[in-house]
Amino acid sequence: MAAVPAATLARGRATAVIPAGLEIAGLAKSFGDRKVLQEINLTIHPAEVVCLLGPSGCGKTTLLRILAGIEDLSAGTISMDGVVIANSTASMPPERRGIGMVFQDYALFPQMTVLENVAFGLRALRRAEAEAAARTAMASVGLTALAGAYPHMLSGGEQQRVALARAIVPRPRVLLMDEPFSNLDRRMRDSVRDDTVALLRETGATCIMVTHDPEEAMGIADRIVLMRRGRIVQAGAPEELYHSPVDLEAARFFCDLNEVACSVVDGHADTPLGRVDAPGLPDGPASLCIRPQGFRLLPPGQGTAARIRSVRFLGETYLAELDVQGLDRPVRARLRERPPSSRRRDVGLSIDFDEVLVFGHQRA
Ligand code: ATP
């Protein structure tokens, strides 16, 4: 069955909630003797949209499951609006936390219709009331026409919307989402994601979303929490993490980098690509990192001498590989203008210093 086009979604129909704030202090989790989460300290403000970002296995889903109350923590506390909801000895049951959850596989009930799935969380209400609330939530995600359909009759995007409607219908004060778009193809993911974000902003619920896709996190989050090996390594606005990553590994996570070994002396590094400022870095070995979009082509004889190795057309940009005298490996440059097409053509290369990062090796 075809997805409901984004244009048919009814905006402005979601019921607003009073969002909750969360305080996570000293949280740790072990499975047996394996430490999966350590020293997690995080304050999440009411109505904030926070993305937990990090490589596979870093503990994102485990943290989300602990917040939902479906996994216990080993140490630390979680408070919601100042009230402790979990510590190492007690845990408020999931259904009392006022937290909704959208799982990666949507976890819809196959034997129930869309309407029954969405109304499932409202069993405490009278049937007519539950149905009316479910229909309102369904309208807000463009599902009205599919009320009688079963999950197997729906596209991935529609199933995601059913899961979202089911999560928001009890009006949770916090919504947790575990990779909610990962099962959708790219085109559908963009439209479903835009609609979901609009809906989140409309309901005003605090939202914590897990993703391993940095672009997705940057497009959605008020704040990104970058995790690695069970710890938070950096938390901040998307621009902050992109422009001022805490270390080389964090920088690599956000962008494909050209990395050049260099030496810092007196606050700058001389490299085959020119002199680069490295304020605050101690003298010693370092990595010069240039984002592919940080290069400009110049006529031969200007800037750094380079030679084109290959050019690939990527749609909106071109990806050129260039050899630079003094570098062991070619650099990858993402260019807006079509570069001279012939291979082995000599060109000049300049660097946009906004796209350059330098890390001392002790920080990597
Ligand atoms: P992904 O992006 O791949 O989903 P993640 O960052 O969400 O990864 P988690 O699913 O939280 O990572 O898992 C963190 C670590 O904890 C992994 O090494 C995983 O194998 C381990 N783990 C998770 N659940 C359990 C469990 N019930 N028992 C033992 N180990 C577990």
GROMACS .gro file of C-alpha atoms and ligand atoms in nm:
model
  395
    1MET     CA    1   0.000   0.000   0.000
    2ALA     CA    2   0.135   0.345  -0.090
    3ALA     CA    3   0.243   0.586   0.179
    4VAL     CA    4   0.018   0.879   0.260
    5PRO     CA    5   0.192   1.178   0.100
    6ALA     CA    6   0.336   1.423   0.347
    7ALA     CA    7   0.117   1.701   0.211
    8THR     CA    8  -0.195   1.529   0.344
    9LEU     CA    9  -0.079   1.535   0.706
   10ALA     CA   10  -0.297   1.755   0.920
   11ARG     CA   11  -0.079   1.995   1.111
   12GLY     CA   12  -0.197   2.176   1.421
   13ARG     CA   13  -0.418   1.891   1.543
   14ALA     CA   14  -0.195   1.730   1.800
   15THR     CA   15  -0.290   1.777   2.164
   16ALA     CA   16  -0.028   1.967   2.359
   17VAL     CA   17   0.111   1.821   2.683
   18ILE     CA   18   0.297   1.963   2.978
   19PRO     CA   19   0.649   1.839   2.914
   20ALA     CA   20   0.867   1.702   3.191
   21GLY     CA   21   1.234   1.759   3.264
   22LEU     CA   22   1.467   1.470   3.338
   23GLU     CA   23   1.779   1.460   3.552
   24ILE     CA   24   2.017   1.167   3.515
   25ALA     CA   25   2.290   1.158   3.780
   26GLY     CA   26   2.579   0.914   3.808
   27LEU     CA   27   2.397   0.649   3.609
   28ALA     CA   28   2.578   0.323   3.543
   29LYS     CA   29   2.466  -0.009   3.401
   30SER     CA   30   2.638  -0.345   3.392
   31PHE     CA   31   2.527  -0.672   3.240
   32GLY     CA   32   2.710  -0.926   3.457
   33ASP     CA   33   3.062  -0.788   3.491
   34ARG     CA   34   3.034  -0.597   3.163
   35LYS     CA   35   3.004  -0.220   3.215
   36VAL     CA   36   2.775  -0.091   2.943
   37LEU     CA   37   2.706   0.260   3.079
   38GLN     CA   38   2.927   0.464   3.312
   39GLU     CA   39   2.906   0.806   3.477
   40ILE     CA   40   2.607   0.926   3.275
   41ASN     CA   41   2.514   1.274   3.395
   42LEU     CA   42   2.258   1.461   3.190
   43THR     CA   43   1.989   1.721   3.245
   44ILE     CA   44   1.713   1.725   2.985
   45HIS     CA   45   1.493   2.032   2.988
   46PRO     CA   46   1.115   2.025   2.942
   47ALA     CA   47   1.018   2.023   2.570
   48GLU     CA   48   1.379   1.974   2.464
   49VAL     CA   49   1.450   1.740   2.172
   50VAL     CA   50   1.769   1.550   2.253
   51CYS     CA   51   1.938   1.298   2.024
   52LEU     CA   52   2.155   1.025   2.173
   53LEU     CA   53   2.415   0.971   1.903
   54GLY     CA   54   2.699   0.726   1.884
   55PRO     CA   55   2.838   0.417   1.716
   56SER     CA   56   2.675   0.079   1.740
   57GLY     CA   57   2.708  -0.077   2.085
   58CYS     CA   58   2.790   0.246   2.273
   59GLY     CA   59   2.485   0.206   2.500
   60LYS     CA   60   2.221   0.436   2.346
   61THR     CA   61   1.937   0.186   2.347
   62THR     CA   62   2.025   0.063   2.694
   63LEU     CA   63   2.005   0.420   2.826
   64LEU     CA   64   1.670   0.471   2.655
   65ARG     CA   65   1.533   0.146   2.797
   66ILE     CA   66   1.646   0.247   3.146
   67LEU     CA   67   1.469   0.584   3.106
   68ALA     CA   68   1.154   0.401   2.994
   69GLY     CA   69   1.173   0.174   3.300
   70ILE     CA   70   1.201  -0.150   3.103
   71GLU     CA   71   1.561  -0.201   3.214
   72ASP     CA   72   1.699  -0.144   3.564
   73LEU     CA   73   2.002   0.073   3.631
   74SER     CA   74   2.298  -0.052   3.836
   75ALA     CA   75   2.389   0.281   3.999
   76GLY     CA   76   2.279   0.644   3.999
   77THR     CA   77   1.940   0.811   3.990
   78ILE     CA   78   1.686   0.933   3.739
   79SER     CA   79   1.451   1.212   3.843
   80MET     CA   80   1.153   1.350   3.658
   81ASP     CA   81   1.058   1.704   3.750
   82GLY     CA   82   1.255   1.659   4.071
   83VAL     CA   83   1.095   1.327   4.171
   84VAL     CA   84   1.322   1.022   4.175
   85ILE     CA   85   1.176   0.760   3.940
   86ALA     CA   86   1.466   0.514   3.950
   87ASN     CA   87   1.773   0.438   4.154
   88SER     CA   88   1.967   0.121   4.225
   89THR     CA   89   1.709  -0.007   4.473
   90ALA     CA   90   1.373   0.104   4.334
   91SER     CA   91   1.220   0.173   3.999
   92MET     CA   92   0.884   0.330   3.912
   93PRO     CA   93   0.698   0.096   3.672
   94PRO     CA   94   0.701   0.209   3.307
   95GLU     CA   95   0.326   0.274   3.293
   96ARG     CA   96   0.344   0.521   3.582
   97ARG     CA   97   0.626   0.731   3.437
   98GLY     CA   98   0.420   0.919   3.179
   99ILE     CA   99   0.676   0.821   2.918
  100GLY     CA  100   0.588   0.703   2.566
  101MET     CA  101   0.815   0.492   2.351
  102VAL     CA  102   0.851   0.429   1.978
  103PHE     CA  103   1.063   0.122   1.907
  104GLN     CA  104   1.288   0.067   1.607
  105ASP     CA  105   1.068  -0.217   1.475
  106TYR     CA  106   0.748  -0.024   1.574
  107ALA     CA  107   0.624  -0.325   1.775
  108LEU     CA  108   0.270  -0.303   1.639
  109PHE     CA  109   0.018  -0.573   1.727
  110PRO     CA  110  -0.034  -0.765   1.400
  111GLN     CA  111  -0.382  -0.890   1.488
  112MET     CA  112  -0.512  -0.540   1.567
  113THR     CA  113  -0.626  -0.271   1.324
  114VAL     CA  114  -0.456   0.067   1.311
  115LEU     CA  115  -0.732   0.214   1.527
  116GLU     CA  116  -0.703  -0.067   1.784
  117ASN     CA  117  -0.325  -0.035   1.792
  118VAL     CA  118  -0.344   0.339   1.853
  119ALA     CA  119  -0.617   0.303   2.118
  120PHE     CA  120  -0.424   0.027   2.297
  121GLY     CA  121  -0.265   0.262   2.550
  122LEU     CA  122  -0.606   0.402   2.648
  123ARG     CA  123  -0.761   0.081   2.781
  124ALA     CA  124  -0.842   0.259   3.106
  125LEU     CA  125  -1.083   0.489   2.921
  126ARG     CA  126  -1.433   0.404   2.803
  127ARG     CA  127  -1.427   0.260   2.451
  128ALA     CA  128  -1.592   0.558   2.279
  129GLU     CA  129  -1.360   0.800   2.457
  130ALA     CA  130  -1.052   0.593   2.371
  131GLU     CA  131  -1.159   0.571   2.009
  132ALA     CA  132  -1.217   0.945   1.984
  133ALA     CA  133  -0.872   1.020   2.130
  134ALA     CA  134  -0.713   0.760   1.902
  135ARG     CA  135  -0.881   0.912   1.597
  136THR     CA  136  -0.750   1.259   1.691
  137ALA     CA  137  -0.394   1.121   1.721
  138MET     CA  138  -0.436   0.934   1.393
  139ALA     CA  139  -0.554   1.251   1.220
  140SER     CA  140  -0.246   1.434   1.344
  141VAL     CA  141  -0.022   1.182   1.164
  142GLY     CA  142  -0.239   1.148   0.851
  143LEU     CA  143  -0.372   0.800   0.926
  144THR     CA  144  -0.748   0.862   0.926
  145ALA     CA  145  -0.805   0.673   0.602
  146LEU     CA  146  -0.624   0.367   0.732
  147ALA     CA  147  -0.815   0.318   1.060
  148GLY     CA  148  -0.939  -0.030   0.963
  149ALA     CA  149  -0.616  -0.156   0.804
  150TYR     CA  150  -0.388  -0.415   0.966
  151PRO     CA  151  -0.012  -0.353   1.010
  152HIS     CA  152   0.087  -0.598   0.732
  153MET     CA  153  -0.115  -0.385   0.486
  154LEU     CA  154   0.088  -0.073   0.563
  155SER     CA  155   0.410   0.069   0.421
  156GLY     CA  156   0.705   0.119   0.656
  157GLY     CA  157   0.630   0.492   0.680
  158GLU     CA  158   0.267   0.425   0.770
  159GLN     CA  159   0.367   0.171   1.034
  160GLN     CA  160   0.604   0.428   1.181
  161ARG     CA  161   0.314   0.675   1.201
  162VAL     CA  162   0.093   0.421   1.375
  163ALA     CA  163   0.369   0.364   1.630
  164LEU     CA  164   0.404   0.739   1.675
  165ALA     CA  165   0.028   0.792   1.713
  166ARG     CA  166   0.013   0.506   1.965
  167ALA     CA  167   0.296   0.663   2.163
  168ILE     CA  168   0.147   1.016   2.171
  169VAL     CA  169  -0.217   0.928   2.234
  170PRO     CA  170  -0.180   0.881   2.611
  171ARG     CA  171  -0.020   1.230   2.606
  172PRO     CA  172   0.319   1.132   2.745
  173ARG     CA  173   0.526   1.408   2.899
  174VAL     CA  174   0.840   1.246   2.763
  175LEU     CA  175   0.865   1.059   2.436
  176LEU     CA  176   1.148   0.813   2.379
  177MET     CA  177   1.226   0.703   2.025
  178ASP     CA  178   1.475   0.431   1.932
  179GLU     CA  179   1.600   0.478   1.575
  180PRO     CA  180   1.244   0.550   1.462
  181PHE     CA  181   1.334   0.609   1.097
  182SER     CA  182   1.597   0.343   1.039
  183ASN     CA  183   1.361   0.098   0.869
  184LEU     CA  184   1.249   0.348   0.608
  185ASP     CA  185   1.407   0.406   0.271
  186ARG     CA  186   1.586   0.736   0.227
  187ARG     CA  187   1.311   0.933   0.052
  188MET     CA  188   1.041   0.825   0.290
  189ARG     CA  189   1.271   0.877   0.586
  190ASP     CA  190   1.313   1.246   0.504
  191SER     CA  191   0.941   1.314   0.477
  192VAL     CA  192   0.838   1.101   0.778
  193ARG     CA  193   1.115   1.260   0.981
  194ASP     CA  194   1.003   1.614   0.895
  195ASP     CA  195   0.644   1.529   0.989
  196THR     CA  196   0.752   1.363   1.313
  197VAL     CA  197   0.962   1.660   1.415
  198ALA     CA  198   0.673   1.897   1.337
  199LEU     CA  199   0.443   1.681   1.548
  200LEU     CA  200   0.689   1.668   1.836
  201ARG     CA  201   0.714   2.046   1.835
  202GLU     CA  202   0.334   2.069   1.828
  203THR     CA  203   0.276   1.834   2.120
  204GLY     CA  204   0.562   2.000   2.307
  205ALA     CA  205   0.665   1.672   2.470
  206THR     CA  206   1.023   1.632   2.582
  207CYS     CA  207   1.179   1.395   2.335
  208ILE     CA  208   1.487   1.173   2.353
  209MET     CA  209   1.571   1.001   2.030
  210VAL     CA  210   1.840   0.744   1.959
  211THR     CA  211   2.018   0.755   1.628
  212HIS     CA  212   2.355   0.656   1.487
  213ASP     CA  213   2.316   0.900   1.196
  214PRO     CA  214   2.489   1.233   1.267
  215GLU     CA  215   2.303   1.413   0.988
  216GLU     CA  216   1.972   1.298   1.129
  217ALA     CA  217   2.071   1.413   1.477
  218MET     CA  218   2.181   1.753   1.347
  219GLY     CA  219   1.855   1.800   1.160
  220ILE     CA  220   1.632   1.710   1.455
  221ALA     CA  221   1.796   1.787   1.786
  222ASP     CA  222   1.807   2.094   2.005
  223ARG     CA  223   2.098   1.916   2.169
  224ILE     CA  224   2.309   1.619   2.068
  225VAL     CA  225   2.453   1.386   2.329
  226LEU     CA  226   2.748   1.206   2.174
  227MET     CA  227   2.824   0.870   2.337
  228ARG     CA  228   3.120   0.637   2.307
  229ARG     CA  229   3.188   0.310   2.486
  230GLY     CA  230   2.918   0.368   2.746
  231ARG     CA  231   3.006   0.728   2.829
  232ILE     CA  232   2.895   1.072   2.722
  233VAL     CA  233   3.187   1.235   2.543
  234GLN     CA  234   3.020   1.563   2.444
  235ALA     CA  235   2.679   1.727   2.470
  236GLY     CA  236   2.575   2.047   2.301
  237ALA     CA  237   2.390   2.217   2.016
  238PRO     CA  238   2.443   2.054   1.675
  239GLU     CA  239   2.661   2.345   1.555
  240GLU     CA  240   2.879   2.314   1.864
  241LEU     CA  241   2.950   1.946   1.809
  242TYR     CA  242   3.012   1.996   1.439
  243HIS     CA  243   3.238   2.300   1.466
  244SER     CA  244   3.410   2.223   1.796
  245PRO     CA  245   3.425   1.845   1.834
  246VAL     CA  246   3.587   1.741   2.158
  247ASP     CA  247   3.845   1.515   1.993
  248LEU     CA  248   3.948   1.357   1.665
  249GLU     CA  249   3.713   1.062   1.705
  250ALA     CA  250   3.418   1.296   1.758
  251ALA     CA  251   3.521   1.498   1.452
  252ARG     CA  252   3.543   1.180   1.243
  253PHE     CA  253   3.195   1.085   1.354
  254PHE     CA  254   3.042   1.400   1.206
  255CYS     CA  255   3.234   1.423   0.882
  256ASP     CA  256   3.453   1.229   0.644
  257LEU     CA  257   3.788   1.404   0.704
  258ASN     CA  258   4.113   1.438   0.518
  259GLU     CA  259   4.369   1.373   0.791
  260VAL     CA  260   4.727   1.488   0.753
  261ALA     CA  261   4.996   1.417   1.013
  262CYS     CA  262   5.174   1.736   1.114
  263SER     CA  263   5.377   1.896   1.391
  264VAL     CA  264   5.265   2.189   1.599
  265VAL     CA  265   5.535   2.444   1.680
  266ASP     CA  266   5.458   2.774   1.855
  267GLY     CA  267   5.083   2.751   1.794
  268HIS     CA  268   5.088   2.661   1.427
  269ALA     CA  269   5.164   2.370   1.196
  270ASP     CA  270   5.348   2.380   0.865
  271THR     CA  271   5.208   2.123   0.624
  272PRO     CA  272   5.228   2.054   0.250
  273LEU     CA  273   4.893   2.234   0.234
  274GLY     CA  274   5.030   2.547   0.396
  275ARG     CA  275   5.060   2.693   0.743
  276VAL     CA  276   4.764   2.635   0.976
  277ASP     CA  277   4.699   2.800   1.311
  278ALA     CA  278   4.669   2.564   1.607
  279PRO     CA  279   4.610   2.801   1.897
  280GLY     CA  280   4.635   2.648   2.241
  281LEU     CA  281   4.788   2.322   2.123
  282PRO     CA  282   5.120   2.221   2.279
  283ASP     CA  283   5.420   2.162   2.055
  284GLY     CA  284   5.426   1.808   1.920
  285PRO     CA  285   5.266   1.570   1.673
  286ALA     CA  286   4.912   1.651   1.565
  287SER     CA  287   4.649   1.574   1.303
  288LEU     CA  288   4.538   1.838   1.057
  289CYS     CA  289   4.181   1.756   0.951
  290ILE     CA  290   4.019   1.917   0.650
  291ARG     CA  291   3.657   1.852   0.560
  292PRO     CA  292   3.616   1.764   0.190
  293GLN     CA  293   3.409   2.078   0.139
  294GLY     CA  294   3.702   2.285   0.270
  295PHE     CA  295   3.891   2.288  -0.061
  296ARG     CA  296   3.866   2.529  -0.354
  297LEU     CA  297   4.025   2.473  -0.692
  298LEU     CA  298   4.244   2.749  -0.833
  299PRO     CA  299   4.420   2.788  -1.165
  300PRO     CA  300   4.757   2.613  -1.183
  301GLY     CA  301   5.034   2.819  -1.030
  302GLN     CA  302   4.810   2.956  -0.753
  303GLY     CA  303   4.774   2.811  -0.401
  304THR     CA  304   4.911   2.463  -0.332
  305ALA     CA  305   5.013   2.266  -0.640
  306ALA     CA  306   4.789   1.959  -0.688
  307ARG     CA  307   4.703   1.715  -0.963
  308ILE     CA  308   4.359   1.569  -1.028
  309ARG     CA  309   4.347   1.194  -0.991
  310SER     CA  310   3.976   1.129  -1.040
  311VAL     CA  311   3.643   1.311  -1.041
  312ARG     CA  312   3.302   1.168  -0.952
  313PHE     CA  313   2.970   1.344  -1.001
  314LEU     CA  314   2.755   1.311  -0.686
  315GLY     CA  315   2.446   1.502  -0.795
  316GLU     CA  316   2.482   1.841  -0.629
  317THR     CA  317   2.859   1.829  -0.598
  318TYR     CA  318   3.166   1.666  -0.746
  319LEU     CA  319   3.408   1.454  -0.546
  320ALA     CA  320   3.765   1.496  -0.670
  321GLU     CA  321   4.070   1.305  -0.555
  322LEU     CA  322   4.385   1.510  -0.583
  323ASP     CA  323   4.752   1.432  -0.533
  324VAL     CA  324   4.942   1.694  -0.339
  325GLN     CA  325   5.321   1.704  -0.336
  326GLY     CA  326   5.447   1.592   0.005
  327LEU     CA  327   5.133   1.397   0.106
  328ASP     CA  328   5.135   1.016   0.108
  329ARG     CA  329   4.767   0.992   0.025
  330PRO     CA  330   4.542   1.190  -0.211
  331VAL     CA  331   4.298   1.441  -0.060
  332ARG     CA  332   3.924   1.423  -0.123
  333ALA     CA  333   3.764   1.752  -0.220
  334ARG     CA  334   3.391   1.811  -0.250
  335LEU     CA  335   3.345   2.080  -0.509
  336ARG     CA  336   3.041   2.280  -0.619
  337GLU     CA  337   3.190   2.367  -0.959
  338ARG     CA  338   3.268   2.101  -1.214
  339PRO     CA  339   3.646   2.054  -1.200
  340PRO     CA  340   3.856   2.019  -1.518
  341SER     CA  341   3.759   1.672  -1.632
  342SER     CA  342   4.085   1.540  -1.765
  343ARG     CA  343   4.277   1.319  -1.525
  344ARG     CA  344   4.626   1.422  -1.424
  345ARG     CA  345   4.537   1.787  -1.484
  346ASP     CA  346   4.745   2.028  -1.274
  347VAL     CA  347   4.547   2.268  -1.057
  348GLY     CA  348   4.596   2.490  -0.755
  349LEU     CA  349   4.428   2.418  -0.421
  350SER     CA  350   4.323   2.654  -0.144
  351ILE     CA  351   4.176   2.574   0.196
  352ASP     CA  352   3.878   2.731   0.370
  353PHE     CA  353   4.006   2.753   0.727
  354ASP     CA  354   3.651   2.729   0.869
  355GLU     CA  355   3.659   2.366   0.757
  356VAL     CA  356   3.989   2.286   0.925
  357LEU     CA  357   4.044   2.128   1.267
  358VAL     CA  358   4.374   2.047   1.435
  359PHE     CA  359   4.401   1.792   1.715
  360GLY     CA  360   4.705   1.721   1.925
  361HIS     CA  361   4.769   1.348   1.943
  362GLN     CA  362   4.724   1.334   2.317
  363ARG     CA  363   4.358   1.435   2.266
  364ALA     CA  364   4.277   1.171   2.005
  365ATP     P1  365   2.301  -0.003   1.832
  365ATP     O1  366   2.319   0.132   1.768
  365ATP     O2  367   2.374  -0.111   1.758
  365ATP     O3  368   2.158  -0.037   1.862
  365ATP     P2  369   2.349   0.085   2.104
  365ATP     O4  370   2.441   0.201   2.116
  365ATP     O5  371   2.204   0.113   2.114
  365ATP     O6  372   2.381   0.004   1.972
  365ATP     P3  373   2.304  -0.100   2.316
  365ATP     O7  374   2.200  -0.179   2.244
  365ATP     O8  375   2.260  -0.013   2.426
  365ATP     O9  376   2.393  -0.019   2.214
  365ATP    O10  377   2.411  -0.204   2.373
  365ATP     C1  378   2.525  -0.161   2.445
  365ATP     C2  379   2.606  -0.283   2.482
  365ATP    O11  380   2.535  -0.357   2.581
  365ATP     C3  381   2.629  -0.377   2.365
  365ATP    O12  382   2.761  -0.422   2.369
  365ATP     C4  383   2.531  -0.489   2.390
  365ATP    O13  384   2.583  -0.611   2.340
  365ATP     C5  385   2.520  -0.492   2.540
  365ATP     N1  386   2.388  -0.538   2.585
  365ATP     C6  387   2.269  -0.479   2.559
  365ATP     N2  388   2.167  -0.547   2.617
  365ATP     C7  389   2.224  -0.651   2.681
  365ATP     C8  390   2.172  -0.760   2.759
  365ATP     N3  391   2.043  -0.771   2.786
  365ATP     N4  392   2.261  -0.849   2.809
  365ATP     C9  393   2.394  -0.837   2.785
  365ATP     N5  394   2.448  -0.738   2.712
  365ATP    C10  395   2.365  -0.646   2.660
   0.00000   0.00000   0.00000
